[in-house]
Structures are given as C-alpha cells and as structure tokens.
PDB file of C-alpha atoms in Angstrom:
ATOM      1  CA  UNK P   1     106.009  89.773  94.885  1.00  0.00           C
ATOM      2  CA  UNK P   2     109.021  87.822  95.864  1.00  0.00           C
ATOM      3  CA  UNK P   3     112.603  87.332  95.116  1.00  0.00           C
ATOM      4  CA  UNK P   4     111.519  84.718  91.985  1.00  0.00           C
ATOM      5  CA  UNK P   5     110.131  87.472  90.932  1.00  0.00           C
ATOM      6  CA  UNK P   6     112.781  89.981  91.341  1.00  0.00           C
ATOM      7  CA  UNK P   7     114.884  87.336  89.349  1.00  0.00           C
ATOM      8  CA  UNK P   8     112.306  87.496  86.772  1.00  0.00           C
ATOM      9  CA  UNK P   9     112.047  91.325  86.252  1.00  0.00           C
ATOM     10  CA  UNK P  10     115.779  91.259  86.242  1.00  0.00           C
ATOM     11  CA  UNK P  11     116.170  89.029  83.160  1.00  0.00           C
ATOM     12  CA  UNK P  12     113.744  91.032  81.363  1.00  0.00           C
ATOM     13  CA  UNK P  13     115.036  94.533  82.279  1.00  0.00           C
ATOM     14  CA  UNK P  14     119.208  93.572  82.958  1.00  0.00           C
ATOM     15  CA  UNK P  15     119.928  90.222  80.923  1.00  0.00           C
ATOM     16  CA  UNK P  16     122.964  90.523  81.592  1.00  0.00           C
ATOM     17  CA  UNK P  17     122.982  91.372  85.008  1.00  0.00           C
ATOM     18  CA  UNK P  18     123.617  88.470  87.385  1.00  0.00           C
ATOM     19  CA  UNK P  19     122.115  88.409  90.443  1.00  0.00           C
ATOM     20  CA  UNK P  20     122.966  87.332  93.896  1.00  0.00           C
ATOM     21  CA  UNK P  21     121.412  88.000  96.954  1.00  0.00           C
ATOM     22  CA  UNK P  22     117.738  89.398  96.898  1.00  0.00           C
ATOM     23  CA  UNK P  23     116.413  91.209 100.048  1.00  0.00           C
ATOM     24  CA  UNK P  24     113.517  92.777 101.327  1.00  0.00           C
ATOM     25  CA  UNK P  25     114.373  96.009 101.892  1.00  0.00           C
ATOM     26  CA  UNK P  26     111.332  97.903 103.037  1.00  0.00           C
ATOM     27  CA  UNK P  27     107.120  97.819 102.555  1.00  0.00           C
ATOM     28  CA  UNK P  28     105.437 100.885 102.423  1.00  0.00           C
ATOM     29  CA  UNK P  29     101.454 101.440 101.734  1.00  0.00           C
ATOM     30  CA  UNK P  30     101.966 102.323  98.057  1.00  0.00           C
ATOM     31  CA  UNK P  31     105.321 100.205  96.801  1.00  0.00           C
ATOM     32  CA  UNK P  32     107.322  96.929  98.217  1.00  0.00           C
ATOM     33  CA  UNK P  33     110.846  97.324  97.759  1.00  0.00           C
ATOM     34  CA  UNK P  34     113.449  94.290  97.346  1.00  0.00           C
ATOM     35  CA  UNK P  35     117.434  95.192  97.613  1.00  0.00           C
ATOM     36  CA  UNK P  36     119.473  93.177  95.311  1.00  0.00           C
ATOM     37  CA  UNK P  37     123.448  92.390  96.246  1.00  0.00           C
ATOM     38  CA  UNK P  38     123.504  95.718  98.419  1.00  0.00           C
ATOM     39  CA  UNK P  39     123.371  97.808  95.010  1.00  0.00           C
ATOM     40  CA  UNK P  40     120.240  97.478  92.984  1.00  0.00           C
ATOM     41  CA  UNK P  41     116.575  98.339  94.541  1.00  0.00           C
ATOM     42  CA  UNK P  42     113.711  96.698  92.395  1.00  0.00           C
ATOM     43  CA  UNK P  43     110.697  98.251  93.690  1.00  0.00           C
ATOM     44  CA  UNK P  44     106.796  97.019  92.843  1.00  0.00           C
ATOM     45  CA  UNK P  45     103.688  98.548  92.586  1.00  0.00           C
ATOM     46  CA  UNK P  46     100.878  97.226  95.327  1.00  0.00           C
ATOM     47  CA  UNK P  47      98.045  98.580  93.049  1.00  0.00           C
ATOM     48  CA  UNK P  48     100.188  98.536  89.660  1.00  0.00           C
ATOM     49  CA  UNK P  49      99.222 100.999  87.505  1.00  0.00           C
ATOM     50  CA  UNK P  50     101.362 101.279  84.152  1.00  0.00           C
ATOM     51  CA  UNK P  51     100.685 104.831  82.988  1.00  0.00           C
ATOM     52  CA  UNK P  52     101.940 105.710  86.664  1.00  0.00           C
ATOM     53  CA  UNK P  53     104.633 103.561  86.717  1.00  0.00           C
ATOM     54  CA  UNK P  54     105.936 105.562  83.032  1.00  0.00           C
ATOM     55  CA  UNK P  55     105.200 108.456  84.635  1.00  0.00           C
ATOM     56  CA  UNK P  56     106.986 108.295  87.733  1.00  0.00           C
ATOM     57  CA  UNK P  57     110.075 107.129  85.896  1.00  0.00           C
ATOM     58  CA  UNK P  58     109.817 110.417  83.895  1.00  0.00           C
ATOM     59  CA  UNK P  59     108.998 112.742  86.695  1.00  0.00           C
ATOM     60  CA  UNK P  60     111.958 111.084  88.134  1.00  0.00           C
ATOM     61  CA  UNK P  61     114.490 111.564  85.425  1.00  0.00           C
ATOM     62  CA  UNK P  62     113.031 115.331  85.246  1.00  0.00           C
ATOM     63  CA  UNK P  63     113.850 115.782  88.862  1.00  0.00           C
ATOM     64  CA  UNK P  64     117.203 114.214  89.226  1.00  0.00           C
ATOM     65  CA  UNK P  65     118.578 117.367  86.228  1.00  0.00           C
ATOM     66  CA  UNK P  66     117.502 119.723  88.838  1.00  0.00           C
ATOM     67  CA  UNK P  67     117.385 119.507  92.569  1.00  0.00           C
ATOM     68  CA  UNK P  68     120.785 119.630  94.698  1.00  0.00           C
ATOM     69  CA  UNK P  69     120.429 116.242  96.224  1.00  0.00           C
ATOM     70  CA  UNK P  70     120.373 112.707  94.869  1.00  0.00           C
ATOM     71  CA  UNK P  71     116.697 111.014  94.074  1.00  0.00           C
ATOM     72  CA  UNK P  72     116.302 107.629  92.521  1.00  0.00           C
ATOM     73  CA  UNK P  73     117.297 107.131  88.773  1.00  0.00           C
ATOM     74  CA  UNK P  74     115.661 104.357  86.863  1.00  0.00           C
ATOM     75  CA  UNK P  75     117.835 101.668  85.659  1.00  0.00           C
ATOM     76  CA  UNK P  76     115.144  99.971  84.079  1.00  0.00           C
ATOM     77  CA  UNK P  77     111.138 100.341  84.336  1.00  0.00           C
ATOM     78  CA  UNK P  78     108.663  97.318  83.684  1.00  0.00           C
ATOM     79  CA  UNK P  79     105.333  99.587  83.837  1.00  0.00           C
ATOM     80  CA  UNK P  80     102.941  96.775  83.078  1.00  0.00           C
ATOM     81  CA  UNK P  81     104.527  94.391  85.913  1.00  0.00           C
ATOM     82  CA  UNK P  82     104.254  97.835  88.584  1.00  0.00           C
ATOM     83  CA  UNK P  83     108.403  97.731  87.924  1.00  0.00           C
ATOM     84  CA  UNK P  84     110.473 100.267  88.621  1.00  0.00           C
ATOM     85  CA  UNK P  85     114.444  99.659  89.345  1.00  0.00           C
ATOM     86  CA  UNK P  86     117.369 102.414  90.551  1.00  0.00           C
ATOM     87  CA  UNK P  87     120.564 101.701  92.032  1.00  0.00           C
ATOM     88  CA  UNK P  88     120.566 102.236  95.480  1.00  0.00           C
ATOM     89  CA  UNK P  89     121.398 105.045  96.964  1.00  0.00           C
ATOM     90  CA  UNK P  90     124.410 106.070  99.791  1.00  0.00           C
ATOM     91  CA  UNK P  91     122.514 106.654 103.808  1.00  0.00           C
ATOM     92  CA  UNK P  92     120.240 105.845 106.403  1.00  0.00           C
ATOM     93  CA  UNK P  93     117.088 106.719 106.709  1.00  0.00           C
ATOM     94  CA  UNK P  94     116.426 109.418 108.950  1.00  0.00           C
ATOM     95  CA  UNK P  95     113.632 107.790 111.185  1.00  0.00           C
ATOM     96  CA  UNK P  96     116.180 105.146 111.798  1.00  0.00           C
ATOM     97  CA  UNK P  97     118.002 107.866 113.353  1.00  0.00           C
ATOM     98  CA  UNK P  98     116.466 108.890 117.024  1.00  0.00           C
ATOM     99  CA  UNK P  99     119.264 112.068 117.663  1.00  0.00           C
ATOM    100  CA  UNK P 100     117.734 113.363 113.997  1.00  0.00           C
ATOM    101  CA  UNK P 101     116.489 115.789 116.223  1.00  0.00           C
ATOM    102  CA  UNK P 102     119.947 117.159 117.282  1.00  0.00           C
ATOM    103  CA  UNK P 103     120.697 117.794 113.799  1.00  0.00           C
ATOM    104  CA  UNK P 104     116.890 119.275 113.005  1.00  0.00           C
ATOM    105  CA  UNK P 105     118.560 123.023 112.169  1.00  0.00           C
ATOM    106  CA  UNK P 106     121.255 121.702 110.069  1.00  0.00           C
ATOM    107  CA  UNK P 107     118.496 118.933 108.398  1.00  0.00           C
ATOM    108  CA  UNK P 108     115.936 121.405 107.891  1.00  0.00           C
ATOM    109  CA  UNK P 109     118.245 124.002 106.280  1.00  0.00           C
ATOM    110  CA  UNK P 110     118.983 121.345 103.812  1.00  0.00           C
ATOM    111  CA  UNK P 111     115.426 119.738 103.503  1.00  0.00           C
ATOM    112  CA  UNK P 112     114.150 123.496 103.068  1.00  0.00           C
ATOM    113  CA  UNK P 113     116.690 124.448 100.225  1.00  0.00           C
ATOM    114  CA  UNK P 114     115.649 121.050  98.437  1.00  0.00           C
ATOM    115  CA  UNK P 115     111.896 122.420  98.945  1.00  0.00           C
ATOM    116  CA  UNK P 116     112.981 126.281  97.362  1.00  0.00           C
ATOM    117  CA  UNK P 117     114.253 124.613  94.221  1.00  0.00           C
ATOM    118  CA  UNK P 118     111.195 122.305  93.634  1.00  0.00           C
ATOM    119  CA  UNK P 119     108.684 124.570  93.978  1.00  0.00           C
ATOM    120  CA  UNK P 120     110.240 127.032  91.786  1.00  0.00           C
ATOM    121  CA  UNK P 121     109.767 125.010  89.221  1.00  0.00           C
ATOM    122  CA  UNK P 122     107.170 126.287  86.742  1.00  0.00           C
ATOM    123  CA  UNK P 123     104.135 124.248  87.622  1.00  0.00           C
ATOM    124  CA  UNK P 124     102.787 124.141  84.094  1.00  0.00           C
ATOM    125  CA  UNK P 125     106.342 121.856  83.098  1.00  0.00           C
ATOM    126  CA  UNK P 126     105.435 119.069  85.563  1.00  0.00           C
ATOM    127  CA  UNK P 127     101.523 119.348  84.944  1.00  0.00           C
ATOM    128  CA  UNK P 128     102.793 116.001  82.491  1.00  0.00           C
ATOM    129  CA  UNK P 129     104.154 114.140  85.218  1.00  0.00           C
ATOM    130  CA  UNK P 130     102.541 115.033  88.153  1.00  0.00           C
ATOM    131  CA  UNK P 131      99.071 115.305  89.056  1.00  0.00           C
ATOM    132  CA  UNK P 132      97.149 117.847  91.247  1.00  0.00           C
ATOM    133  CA  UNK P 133      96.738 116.750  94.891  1.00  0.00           C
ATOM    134  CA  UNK P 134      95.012 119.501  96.807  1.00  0.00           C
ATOM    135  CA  UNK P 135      92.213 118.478  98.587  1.00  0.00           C
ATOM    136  CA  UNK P 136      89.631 121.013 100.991  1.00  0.00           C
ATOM    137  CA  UNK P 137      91.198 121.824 104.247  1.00  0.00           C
ATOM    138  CA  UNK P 138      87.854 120.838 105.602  1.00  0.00           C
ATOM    139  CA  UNK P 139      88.302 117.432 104.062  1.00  0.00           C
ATOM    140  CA  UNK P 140      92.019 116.849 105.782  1.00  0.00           C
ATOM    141  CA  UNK P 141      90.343 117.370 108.979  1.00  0.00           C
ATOM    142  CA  UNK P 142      87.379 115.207 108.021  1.00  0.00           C
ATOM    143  CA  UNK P 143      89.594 112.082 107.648  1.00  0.00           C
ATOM    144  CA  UNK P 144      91.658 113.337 110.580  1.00  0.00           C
ATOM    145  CA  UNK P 145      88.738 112.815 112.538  1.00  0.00           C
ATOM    146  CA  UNK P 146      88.371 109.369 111.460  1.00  0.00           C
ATOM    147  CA  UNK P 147      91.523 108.772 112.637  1.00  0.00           C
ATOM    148  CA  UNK P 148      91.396 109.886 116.238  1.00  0.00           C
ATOM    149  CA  UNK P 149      88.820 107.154 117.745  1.00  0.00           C
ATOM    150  CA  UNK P 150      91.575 104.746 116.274  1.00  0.00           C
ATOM    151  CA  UNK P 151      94.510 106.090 118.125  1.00  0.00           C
ATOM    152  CA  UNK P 152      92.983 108.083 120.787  1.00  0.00           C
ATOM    153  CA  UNK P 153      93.999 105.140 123.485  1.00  0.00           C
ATOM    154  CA  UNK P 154      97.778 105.438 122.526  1.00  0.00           C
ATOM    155  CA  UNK P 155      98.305 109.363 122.816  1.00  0.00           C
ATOM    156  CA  UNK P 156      98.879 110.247 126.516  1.00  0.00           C
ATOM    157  CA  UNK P 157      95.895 111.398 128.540  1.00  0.00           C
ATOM    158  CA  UNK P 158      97.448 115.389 128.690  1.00  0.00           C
ATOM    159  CA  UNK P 159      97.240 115.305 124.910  1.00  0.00           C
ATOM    160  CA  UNK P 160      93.383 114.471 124.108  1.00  0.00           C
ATOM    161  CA  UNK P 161      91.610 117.696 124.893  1.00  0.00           C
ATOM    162  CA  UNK P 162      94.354 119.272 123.153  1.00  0.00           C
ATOM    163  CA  UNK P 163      93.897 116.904 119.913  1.00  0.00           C
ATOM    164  CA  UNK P 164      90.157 117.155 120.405  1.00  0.00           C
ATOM    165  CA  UNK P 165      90.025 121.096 120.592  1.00  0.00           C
ATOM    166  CA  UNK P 166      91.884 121.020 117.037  1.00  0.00           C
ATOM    167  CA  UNK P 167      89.752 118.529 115.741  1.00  0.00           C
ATOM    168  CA  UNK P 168      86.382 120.654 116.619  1.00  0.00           C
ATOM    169  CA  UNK P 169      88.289 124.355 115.209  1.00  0.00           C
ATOM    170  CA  UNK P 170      87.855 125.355 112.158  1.00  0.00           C
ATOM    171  CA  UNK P 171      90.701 124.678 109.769  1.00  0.00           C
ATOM    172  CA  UNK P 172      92.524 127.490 107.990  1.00  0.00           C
ATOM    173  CA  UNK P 173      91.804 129.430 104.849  1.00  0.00           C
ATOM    174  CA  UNK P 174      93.593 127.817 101.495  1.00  0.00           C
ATOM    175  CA  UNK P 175      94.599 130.959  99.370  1.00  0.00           C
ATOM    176  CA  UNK P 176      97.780 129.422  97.708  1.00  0.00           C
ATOM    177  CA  UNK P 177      99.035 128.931  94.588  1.00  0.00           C
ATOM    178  CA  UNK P 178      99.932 125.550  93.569  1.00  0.00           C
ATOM    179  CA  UNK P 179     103.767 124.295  93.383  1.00  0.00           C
ATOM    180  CA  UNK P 180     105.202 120.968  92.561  1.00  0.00           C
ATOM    181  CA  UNK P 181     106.822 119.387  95.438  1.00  0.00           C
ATOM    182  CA  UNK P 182     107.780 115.636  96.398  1.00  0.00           C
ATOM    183  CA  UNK P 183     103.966 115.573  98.712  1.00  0.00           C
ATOM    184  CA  UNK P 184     105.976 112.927 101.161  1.00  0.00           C
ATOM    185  CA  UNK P 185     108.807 114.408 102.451  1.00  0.00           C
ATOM    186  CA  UNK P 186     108.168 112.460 105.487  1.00  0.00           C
ATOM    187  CA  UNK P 187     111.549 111.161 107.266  1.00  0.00           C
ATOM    188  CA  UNK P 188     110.942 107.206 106.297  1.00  0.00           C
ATOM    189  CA  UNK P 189     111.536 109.132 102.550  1.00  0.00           C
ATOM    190  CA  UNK P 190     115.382 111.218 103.724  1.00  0.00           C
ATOM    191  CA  UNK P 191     118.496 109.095 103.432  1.00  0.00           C
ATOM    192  CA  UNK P 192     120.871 110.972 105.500  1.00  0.00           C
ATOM    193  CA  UNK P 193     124.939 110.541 105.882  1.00  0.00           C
ATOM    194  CA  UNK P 194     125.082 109.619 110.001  1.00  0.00           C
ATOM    195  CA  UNK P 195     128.284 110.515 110.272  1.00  0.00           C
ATOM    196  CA  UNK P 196     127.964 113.967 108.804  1.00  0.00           C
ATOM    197  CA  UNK P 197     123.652 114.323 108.586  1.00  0.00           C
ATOM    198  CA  UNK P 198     124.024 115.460 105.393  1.00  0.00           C
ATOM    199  CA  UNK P 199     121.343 114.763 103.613  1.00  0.00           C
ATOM    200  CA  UNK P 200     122.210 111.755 100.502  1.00  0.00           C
ATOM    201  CA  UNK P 201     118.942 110.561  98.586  1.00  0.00           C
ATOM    202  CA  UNK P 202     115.362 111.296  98.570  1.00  0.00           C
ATOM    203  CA  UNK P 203     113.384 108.584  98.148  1.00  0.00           C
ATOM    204  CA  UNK P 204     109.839 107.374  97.311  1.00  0.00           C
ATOM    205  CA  UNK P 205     108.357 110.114  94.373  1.00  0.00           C
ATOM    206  CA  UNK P 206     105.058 108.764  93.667  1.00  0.00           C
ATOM    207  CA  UNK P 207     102.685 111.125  95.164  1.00  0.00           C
ATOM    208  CA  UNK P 208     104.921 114.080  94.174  1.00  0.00           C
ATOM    209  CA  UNK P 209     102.286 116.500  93.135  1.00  0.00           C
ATOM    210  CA  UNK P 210     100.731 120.046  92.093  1.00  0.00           C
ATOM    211  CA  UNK P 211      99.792 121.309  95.655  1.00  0.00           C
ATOM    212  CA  UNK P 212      99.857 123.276  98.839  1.00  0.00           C
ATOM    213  CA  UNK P 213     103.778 124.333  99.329  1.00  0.00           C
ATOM    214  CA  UNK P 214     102.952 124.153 103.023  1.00  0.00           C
ATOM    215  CA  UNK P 215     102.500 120.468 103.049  1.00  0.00           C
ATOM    216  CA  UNK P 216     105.787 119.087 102.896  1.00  0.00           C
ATOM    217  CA  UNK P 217     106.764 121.823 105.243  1.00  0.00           C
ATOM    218  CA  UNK P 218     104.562 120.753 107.365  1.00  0.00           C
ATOM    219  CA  UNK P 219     105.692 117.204 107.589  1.00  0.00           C
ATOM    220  CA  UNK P 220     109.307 118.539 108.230  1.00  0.00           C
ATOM    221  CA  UNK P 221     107.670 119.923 111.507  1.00  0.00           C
ATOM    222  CA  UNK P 222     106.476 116.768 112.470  1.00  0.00           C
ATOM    223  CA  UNK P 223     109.340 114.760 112.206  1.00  0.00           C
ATOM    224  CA  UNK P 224     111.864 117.511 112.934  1.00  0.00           C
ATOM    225  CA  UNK P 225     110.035 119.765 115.151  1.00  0.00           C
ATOM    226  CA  UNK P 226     109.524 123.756 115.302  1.00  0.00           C
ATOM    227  CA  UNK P 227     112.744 124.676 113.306  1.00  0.00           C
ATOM    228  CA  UNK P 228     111.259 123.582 110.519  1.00  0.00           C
ATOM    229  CA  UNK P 229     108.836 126.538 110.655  1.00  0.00           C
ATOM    230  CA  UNK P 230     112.176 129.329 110.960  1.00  0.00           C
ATOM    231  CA  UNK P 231     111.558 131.611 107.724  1.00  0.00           C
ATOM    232  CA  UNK P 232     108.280 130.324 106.521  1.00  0.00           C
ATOM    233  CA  UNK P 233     105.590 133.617 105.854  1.00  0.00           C
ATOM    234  CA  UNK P 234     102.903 133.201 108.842  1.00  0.00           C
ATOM    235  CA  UNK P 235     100.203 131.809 106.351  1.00  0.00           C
ATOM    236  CA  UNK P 236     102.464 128.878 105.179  1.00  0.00           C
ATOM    237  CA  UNK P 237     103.081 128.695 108.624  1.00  0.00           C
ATOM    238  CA  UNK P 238      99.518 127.901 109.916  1.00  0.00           C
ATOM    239  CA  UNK P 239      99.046 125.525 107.266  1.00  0.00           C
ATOM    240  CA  UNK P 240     102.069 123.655 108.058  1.00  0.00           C
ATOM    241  CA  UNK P 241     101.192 123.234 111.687  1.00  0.00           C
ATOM    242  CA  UNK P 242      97.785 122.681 110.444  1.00  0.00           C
ATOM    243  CA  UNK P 243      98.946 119.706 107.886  1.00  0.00           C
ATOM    244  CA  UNK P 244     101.485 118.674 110.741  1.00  0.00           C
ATOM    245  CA  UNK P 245      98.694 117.754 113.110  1.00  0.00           C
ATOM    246  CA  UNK P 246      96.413 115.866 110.621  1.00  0.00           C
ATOM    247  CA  UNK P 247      99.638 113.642 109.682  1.00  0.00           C
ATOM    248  CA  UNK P 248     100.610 113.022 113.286  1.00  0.00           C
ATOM    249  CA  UNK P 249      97.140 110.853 113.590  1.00  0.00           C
ATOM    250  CA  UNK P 250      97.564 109.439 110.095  1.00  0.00           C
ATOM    251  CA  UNK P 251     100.632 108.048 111.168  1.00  0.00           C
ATOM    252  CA  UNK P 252      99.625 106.610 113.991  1.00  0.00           C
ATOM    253  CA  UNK P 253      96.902 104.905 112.636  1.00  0.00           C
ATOM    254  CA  UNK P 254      99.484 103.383 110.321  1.00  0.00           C
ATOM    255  CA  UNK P 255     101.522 102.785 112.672  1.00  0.00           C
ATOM    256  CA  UNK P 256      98.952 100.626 114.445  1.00  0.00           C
ATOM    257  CA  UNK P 257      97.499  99.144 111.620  1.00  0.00           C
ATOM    258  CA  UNK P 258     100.826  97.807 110.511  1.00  0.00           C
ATOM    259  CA  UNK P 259     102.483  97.117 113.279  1.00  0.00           C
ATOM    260  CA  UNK P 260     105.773  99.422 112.253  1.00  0.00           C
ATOM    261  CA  UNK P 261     106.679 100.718 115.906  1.00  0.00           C
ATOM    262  CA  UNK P 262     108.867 103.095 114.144  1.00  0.00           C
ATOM    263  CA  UNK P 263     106.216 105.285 112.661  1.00  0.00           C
ATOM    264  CA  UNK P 264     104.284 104.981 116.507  1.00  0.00           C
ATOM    265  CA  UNK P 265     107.434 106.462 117.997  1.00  0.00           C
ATOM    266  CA  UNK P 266     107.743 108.811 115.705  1.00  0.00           C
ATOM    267  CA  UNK P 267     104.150 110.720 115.518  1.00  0.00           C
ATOM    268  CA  UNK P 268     104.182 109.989 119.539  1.00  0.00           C
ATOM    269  CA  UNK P 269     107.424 112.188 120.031  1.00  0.00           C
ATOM    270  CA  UNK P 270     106.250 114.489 118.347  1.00  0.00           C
ATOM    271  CA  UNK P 271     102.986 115.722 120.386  1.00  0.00           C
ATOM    272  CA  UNK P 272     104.642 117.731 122.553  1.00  0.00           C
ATOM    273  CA  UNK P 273     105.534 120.384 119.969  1.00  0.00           C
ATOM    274  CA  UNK P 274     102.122 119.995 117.953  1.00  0.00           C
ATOM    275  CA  UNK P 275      99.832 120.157 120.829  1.00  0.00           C
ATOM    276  CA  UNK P 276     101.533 121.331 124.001  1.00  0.00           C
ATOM    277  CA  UNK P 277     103.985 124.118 122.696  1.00  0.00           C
ATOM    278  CA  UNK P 278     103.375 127.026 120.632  1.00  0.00           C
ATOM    279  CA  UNK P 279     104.392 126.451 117.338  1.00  0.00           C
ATOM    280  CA  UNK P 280     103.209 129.246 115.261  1.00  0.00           C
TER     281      UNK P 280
END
C-alpha cells in the first residue's frame, strides 16, 4: 500500500477526481491511512476483508444520521481492494494534545453524551452491521497478563506490586446488557478543535460492536483520567476501571512493539490514577 496505489483506487472510485499530493497520514494495527491534497483520506485494510469493508461503510452511513458529532462518511468504498475513502475531517487528534487533560471535564461531558446516544440505540438495528465483541472478564485479564512481562521494565518501580496485585484479583462480575458503541474510543480515535476542545470527528469504526457499555468508558478514564467515571452507576464503574487497567498494558505493549512513543506516554501518564489513586 502506497501512493501508486492510492492513485489507483482513486481512478477507480473518483475518475474524475485529480489528484495531487498523497500522504501518509497515520498506521494503526487494523487500517493504513494515506491523506490526499489535505482533503481526501483513502484508508486500507491490513488484513482486507470485503464483507467488512461493506459493512463498515454501512455501519458508518447508519451512524453519521444519528450521533451529535461528525464520523467519517464514505466517498467511495473498494471492499475487495480493503478500500474505504471519506473526506477528511476538521481537528487534531487528542493524544497529540498533552493539556487534553485540562480540558478532561469539558471532553468527557462531550465524549459521554456521544456514548448516551449510541448505546441507546436498539441493539437488534445494528446486529447487521456490527458484530458482538464481549469476551469473559477472566479472559481480558488472561491476555493482560501476557502483557505485563513485556512492559513490566518500563512502568516505574512504585507501580509493579500495584499492577501485579490487580493482575492476581479476581476480575469483576459481567451482568450487563449489551449496547452498540464505537469499542475504540481511545484518544488516537477523537479529533478535537484546539482552540475551543470541542470535540470535531470520531474516527476509526471498525471494531464498533455489540458489548459491555463500560468499555469505552473505561478507555475515556485512561486517557482522560477519573472524570470520566462522574455519573457512571458503581457497577459500570468497576468495569470501567477494570477495562481501564487491562488497556493501559495493551497499550504499552503497542507502544513498544511499534515504536509510537505517543501511545508509551500516554498509558505511562496515566498510572498514577489507575494504580496509585482511588478511582472508584
């Protein structure tokens, strides 16, 4: 995947759009995304898959009718070349932004509202679109687990017994009902307005899903801290601290593995509210 190819998906799906200059824009672990003269973002597949690629595009198109913020709209979609194209959306993204956490209250509030609306959505109207992602608690900590001997030599020594103790506990009960929600709402995925911090695009929809409502939640606490918990009933609570935790060492081990400092700095500032302070 490379800007010949970005010319080539572009005379199949715009013939009549002329192209200029063709960027990389950003590689993620699902998609590889290519910006083309500052407007258009042509975004492939790693592992193309077609039906998902149609689907996404759908799911995408479904979303955009209802939620109170901007998300990608497909200008064109290639599913059998992993193809999907949107004009490019107005913002930042908010783990460019290291004073995000200045803003958190006024972020969350937003971030939060966006959450309401999506998971009000009667599940059964996405079950076309979206899949269910909702995996044992006991498995999250499983691969959480796997993580640590990875990343244990980057988190601070005054964090390990802390990280360890969670590790060994036993993870909290399930009990919820499924809701469809974005499943990423990670702050790589929030284009904010750095002038104001409103909030001006969600990106990245492919593992939106039928799941736990506390997950996204609890990603909001990782990147934005504690005020992302105001409001939330105590059981959605626990989970999101709970699904806060497990991501921190995911993302570290991506981190590491990729070599994006970004994400390092990220999950590392965020330790002292997810295994120091009490967050619940």
């Amino acid at each position: 995947m490379n800007a010949a190819e970005v010319r080539s998906v572009l005379a199949e799906g715009l013939p009549d759009y002329q192209a200029g200059t063709v960027t990389l824009l950003d590689e993620g672990e699902d998609n590889r995304a290519f910006e083309v003269d500052g407007t258009l973002v042509v975004r492939f597949a790693l592992e193309p898959d077609p039906a998902a690629i149609d689907r996404e595009a759908r799911l995408l198109n479904a979303v955009a009718a209802v939620v109170p913020v901007p998300v990608p709209v497909p200008a064109f979609v290639l599913a059998e070349r992993g193809c999907l194209a949107y004009r490019k959306l107005p913002g930042i993204p908010l783990l460019d932004l290291p004073q995000r956490l200045d803003h958190a209250e006024s972020l969350v509030s937003q971030l939060s509202g966006l959450l309401a609306v999506l998971h009000a959505i009667p599940p059964e109207s996405m079950a076309s679109l979206a899949a269910v992602d909702d995996q044992p608690m006991t498995r999250w900590l499983a691969e959480a687990g796997a993580y640590y001997p990875g990343v244990a030599s980057r988190l601070p020594t005054r964090f390990r017994p802390r990280v360890k103790a969670f590790l060994a506990a036993d993870p909290p009960s399930r009990g919820h009902a499924r809701v469809f929600t974005h499943n990423d709402l990670g702050a790589e995925h929030v284009l904010v307005d750095a002038a104001t911090w409103t909030v001006t695009g969600i990106l990245d929809w492919t593992d939106a899903a039928l799941t736990d409502p506390a997950y996204d939640h609890g990603l909001l606490l990782r990147d934005l801290g504690p005020t992302a918990l105001a409001g939330l009933a105590s059981d959605v609570r626990e989970r999101a601290v709970f699904y806060a935790r497990c991501s921190v060492l995911e993302e570290l081990a991506y981190a590491l593995e990729s070599g994006k400092q970004k994400y390092a700095a990220n999950a590392l500032s965020a330790l002292p509210w997810l295994f120091s302070q009490v967050v619940m």
